[in-house]
PDB file of C-alpha atoms in Angstrom:
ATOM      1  CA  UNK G 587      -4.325  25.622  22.847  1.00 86.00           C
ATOM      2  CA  UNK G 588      -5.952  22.655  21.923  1.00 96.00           C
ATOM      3  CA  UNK G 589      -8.244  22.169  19.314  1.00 98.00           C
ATOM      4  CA  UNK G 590     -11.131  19.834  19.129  1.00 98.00           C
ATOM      5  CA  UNK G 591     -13.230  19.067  16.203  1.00 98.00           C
ATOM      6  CA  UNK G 592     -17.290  18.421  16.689  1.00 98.00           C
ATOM      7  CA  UNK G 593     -18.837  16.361  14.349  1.00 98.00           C
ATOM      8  CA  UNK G 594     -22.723  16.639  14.993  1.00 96.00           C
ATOM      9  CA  UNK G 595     -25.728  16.988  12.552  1.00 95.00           C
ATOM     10  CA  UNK G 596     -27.952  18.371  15.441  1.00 95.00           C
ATOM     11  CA  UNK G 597     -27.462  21.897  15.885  1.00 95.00           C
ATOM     12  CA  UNK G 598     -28.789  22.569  19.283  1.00 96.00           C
ATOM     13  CA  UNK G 599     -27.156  19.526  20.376  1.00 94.00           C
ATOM     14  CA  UNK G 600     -23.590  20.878  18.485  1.00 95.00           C
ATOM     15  CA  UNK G 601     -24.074  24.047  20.565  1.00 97.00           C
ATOM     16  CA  UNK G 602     -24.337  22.725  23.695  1.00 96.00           C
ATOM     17  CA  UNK G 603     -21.581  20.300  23.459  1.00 96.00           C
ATOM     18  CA  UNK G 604     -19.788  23.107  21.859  1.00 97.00           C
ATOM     19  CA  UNK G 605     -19.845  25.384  25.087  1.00 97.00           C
ATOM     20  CA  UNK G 606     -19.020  22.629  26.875  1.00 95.00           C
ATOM     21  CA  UNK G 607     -15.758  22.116  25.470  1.00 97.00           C
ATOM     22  CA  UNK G 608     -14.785  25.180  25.293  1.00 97.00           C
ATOM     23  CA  UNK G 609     -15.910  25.852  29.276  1.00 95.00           C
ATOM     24  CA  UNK G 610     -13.106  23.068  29.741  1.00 95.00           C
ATOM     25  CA  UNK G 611     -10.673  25.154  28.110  1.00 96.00           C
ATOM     26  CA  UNK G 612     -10.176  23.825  24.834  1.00 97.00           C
ATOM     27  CA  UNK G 613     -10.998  25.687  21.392  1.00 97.00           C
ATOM     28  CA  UNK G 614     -13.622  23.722  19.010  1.00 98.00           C
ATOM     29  CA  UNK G 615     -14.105  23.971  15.505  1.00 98.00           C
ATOM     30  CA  UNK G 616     -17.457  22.315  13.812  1.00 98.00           C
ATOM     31  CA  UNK G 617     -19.013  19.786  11.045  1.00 98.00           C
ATOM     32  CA  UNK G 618     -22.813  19.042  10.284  1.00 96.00           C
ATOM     33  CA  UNK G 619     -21.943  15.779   9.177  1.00 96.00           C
ATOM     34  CA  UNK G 620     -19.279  13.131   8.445  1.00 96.00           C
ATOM     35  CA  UNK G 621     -18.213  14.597   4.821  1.00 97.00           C
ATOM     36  CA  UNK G 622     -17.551  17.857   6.431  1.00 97.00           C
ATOM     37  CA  UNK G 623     -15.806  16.464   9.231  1.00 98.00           C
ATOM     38  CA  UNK G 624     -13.119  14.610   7.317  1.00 98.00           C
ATOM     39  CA  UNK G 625     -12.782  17.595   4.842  1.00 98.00           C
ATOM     40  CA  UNK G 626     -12.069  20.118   7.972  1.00 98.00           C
ATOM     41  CA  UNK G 627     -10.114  17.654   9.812  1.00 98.00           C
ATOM     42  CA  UNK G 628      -7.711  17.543   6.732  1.00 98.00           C
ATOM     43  CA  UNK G 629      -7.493  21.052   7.062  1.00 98.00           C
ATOM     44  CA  UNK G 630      -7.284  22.428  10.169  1.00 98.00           C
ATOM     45  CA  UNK G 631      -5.545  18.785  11.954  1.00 98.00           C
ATOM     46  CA  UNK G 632      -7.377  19.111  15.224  1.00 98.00           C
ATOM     47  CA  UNK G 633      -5.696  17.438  18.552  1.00 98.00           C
ATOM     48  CA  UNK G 634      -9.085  15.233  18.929  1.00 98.00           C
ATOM     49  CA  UNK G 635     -12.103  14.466  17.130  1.00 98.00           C
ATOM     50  CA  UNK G 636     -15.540  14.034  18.908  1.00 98.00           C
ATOM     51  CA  UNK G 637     -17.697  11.871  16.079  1.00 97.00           C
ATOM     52  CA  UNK G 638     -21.265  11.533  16.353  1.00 93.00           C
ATOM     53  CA  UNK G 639     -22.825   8.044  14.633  1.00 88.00           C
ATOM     54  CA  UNK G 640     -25.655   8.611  12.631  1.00 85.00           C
ATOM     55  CA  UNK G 641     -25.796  12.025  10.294  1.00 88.00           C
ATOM     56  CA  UNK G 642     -26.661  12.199   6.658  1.00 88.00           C
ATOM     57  CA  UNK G 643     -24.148  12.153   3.719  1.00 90.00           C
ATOM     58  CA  UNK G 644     -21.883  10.425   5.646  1.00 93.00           C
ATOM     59  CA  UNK G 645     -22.051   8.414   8.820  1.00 93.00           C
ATOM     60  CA  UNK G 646     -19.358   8.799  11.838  1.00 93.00           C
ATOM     61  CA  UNK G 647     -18.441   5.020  11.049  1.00 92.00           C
ATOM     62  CA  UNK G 648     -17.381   6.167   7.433  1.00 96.00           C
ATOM     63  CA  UNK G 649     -15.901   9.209   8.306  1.00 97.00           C
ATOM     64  CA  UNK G 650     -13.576   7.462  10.984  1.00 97.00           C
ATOM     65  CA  UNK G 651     -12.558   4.672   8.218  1.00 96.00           C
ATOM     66  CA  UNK G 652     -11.491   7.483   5.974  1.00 97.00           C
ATOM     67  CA  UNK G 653      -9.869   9.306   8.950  1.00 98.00           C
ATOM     68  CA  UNK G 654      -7.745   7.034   9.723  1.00 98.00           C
ATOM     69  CA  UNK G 655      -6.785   6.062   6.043  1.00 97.00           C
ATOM     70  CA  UNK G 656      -5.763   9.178   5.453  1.00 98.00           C
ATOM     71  CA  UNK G 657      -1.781  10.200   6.335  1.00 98.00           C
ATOM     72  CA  UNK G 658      -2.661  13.857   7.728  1.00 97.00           C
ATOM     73  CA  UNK G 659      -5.157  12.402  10.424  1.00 98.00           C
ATOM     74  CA  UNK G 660      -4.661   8.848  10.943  1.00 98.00           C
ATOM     75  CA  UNK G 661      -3.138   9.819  14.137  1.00 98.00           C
ATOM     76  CA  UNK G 662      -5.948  11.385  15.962  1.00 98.00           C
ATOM     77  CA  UNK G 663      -7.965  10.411  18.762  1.00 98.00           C
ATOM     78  CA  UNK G 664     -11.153   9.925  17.732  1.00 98.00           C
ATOM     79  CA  UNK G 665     -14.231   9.624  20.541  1.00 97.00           C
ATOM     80  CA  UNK G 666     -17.118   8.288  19.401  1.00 95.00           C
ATOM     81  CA  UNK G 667     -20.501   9.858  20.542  1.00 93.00           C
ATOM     82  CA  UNK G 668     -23.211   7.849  20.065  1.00 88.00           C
ATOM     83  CA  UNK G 669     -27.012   7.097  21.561  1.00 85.00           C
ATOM     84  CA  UNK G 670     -26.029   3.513  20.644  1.00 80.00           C
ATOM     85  CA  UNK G 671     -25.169   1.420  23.883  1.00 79.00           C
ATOM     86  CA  UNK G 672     -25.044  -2.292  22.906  1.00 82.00           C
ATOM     87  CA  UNK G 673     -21.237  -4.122  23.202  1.00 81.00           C
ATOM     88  CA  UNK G 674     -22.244  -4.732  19.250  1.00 84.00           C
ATOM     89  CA  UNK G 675     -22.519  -1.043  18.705  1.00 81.00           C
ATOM     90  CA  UNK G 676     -19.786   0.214  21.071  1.00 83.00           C
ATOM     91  CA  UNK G 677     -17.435  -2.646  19.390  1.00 87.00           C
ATOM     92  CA  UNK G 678     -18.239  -1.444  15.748  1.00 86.00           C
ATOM     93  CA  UNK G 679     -16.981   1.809  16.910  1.00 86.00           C
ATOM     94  CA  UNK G 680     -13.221   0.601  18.239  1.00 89.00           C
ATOM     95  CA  UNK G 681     -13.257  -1.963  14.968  1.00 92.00           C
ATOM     96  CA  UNK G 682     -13.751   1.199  12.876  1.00 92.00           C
ATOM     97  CA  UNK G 683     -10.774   3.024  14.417  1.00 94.00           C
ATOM     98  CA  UNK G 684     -11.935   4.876  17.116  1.00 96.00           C
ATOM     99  CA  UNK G 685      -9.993   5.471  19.940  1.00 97.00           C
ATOM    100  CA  UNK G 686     -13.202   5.581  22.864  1.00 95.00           C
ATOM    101  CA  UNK G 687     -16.240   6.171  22.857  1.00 93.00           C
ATOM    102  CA  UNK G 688     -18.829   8.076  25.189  1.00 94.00           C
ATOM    103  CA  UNK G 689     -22.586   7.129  25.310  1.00 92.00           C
ATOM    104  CA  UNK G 690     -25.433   9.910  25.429  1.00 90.00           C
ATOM    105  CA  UNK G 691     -26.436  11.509  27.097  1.00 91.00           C
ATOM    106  CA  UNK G 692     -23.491  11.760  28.900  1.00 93.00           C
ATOM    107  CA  UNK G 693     -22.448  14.747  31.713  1.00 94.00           C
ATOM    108  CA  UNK G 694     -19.622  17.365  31.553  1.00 93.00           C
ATOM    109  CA  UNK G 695     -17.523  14.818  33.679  1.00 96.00           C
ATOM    110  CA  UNK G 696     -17.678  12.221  31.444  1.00 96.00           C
ATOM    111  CA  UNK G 697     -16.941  14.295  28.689  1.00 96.00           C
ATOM    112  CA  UNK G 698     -14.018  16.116  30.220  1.00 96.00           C
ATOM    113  CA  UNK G 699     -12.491  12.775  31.484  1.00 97.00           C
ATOM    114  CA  UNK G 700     -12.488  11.259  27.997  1.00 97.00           C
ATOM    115  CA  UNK G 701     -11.103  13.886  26.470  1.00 98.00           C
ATOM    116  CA  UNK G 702      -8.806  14.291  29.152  1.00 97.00           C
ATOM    117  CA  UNK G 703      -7.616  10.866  28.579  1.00 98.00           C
ATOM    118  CA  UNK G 704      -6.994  10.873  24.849  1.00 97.00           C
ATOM    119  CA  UNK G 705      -5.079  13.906  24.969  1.00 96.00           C
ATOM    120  CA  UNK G 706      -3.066  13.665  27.603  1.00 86.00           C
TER     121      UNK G 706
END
């Protein structure tokens, strides 16, 4: 089955996006933050990675530089989630590594397609 990895500092936010991934089928695992993201990442190798921007310790942009320096995980998708919207911002995200990005709030459709796509 395939396994997704949340990275979200907002835990009623992490929840809900967590049920949603899982109503599509897919198994998720979680992080509070970017540290904890690239440390379970490492471990557990998930088939995507759904990185929020802005949580403390470390920021999604960080964690996604690491990511993809680092030989166990530098091959997987990565979709950004951000509040963010300008080109600038959205940009920054792809220069970083990221392989998409989705803009919140954003539906169940829009997730599932964007996931669909990066894992297909």
């Amino acid at each position: 089955m395939t396994k997704i990895l949340l990275v979200e500092d907002h835990p009623e936010l992490r929840d809900v996006v967590q049920r949603q991934i899982e109503w599509m089928g897919f198994t998720t695992i979680t992080a509070n933050n970017g540290k904890e993201g690239v440390v379970t990442a490492v471990a557990e190798k998930p088939d995507l990675i759904l990185m929020n921007s802005i949580m403390p310790e470390m920021d999604g942009w960080e964690a996604t530089r690491i990511l993809r320096s680092h030989p166990k995980t530098k091959d997987i998708p990565i979709l950004a989630a951000t509040a963010m919207f300008r080109p600038a911002d959205l940009k920054a995200w792809l220069d970083v590594g990221c392989d998409d990005y989705i803009v919140k709030p954003f539906t169940l459709d829009e997730l599932s397609r964007k996931i669909r796509a990066l894992i297909s």
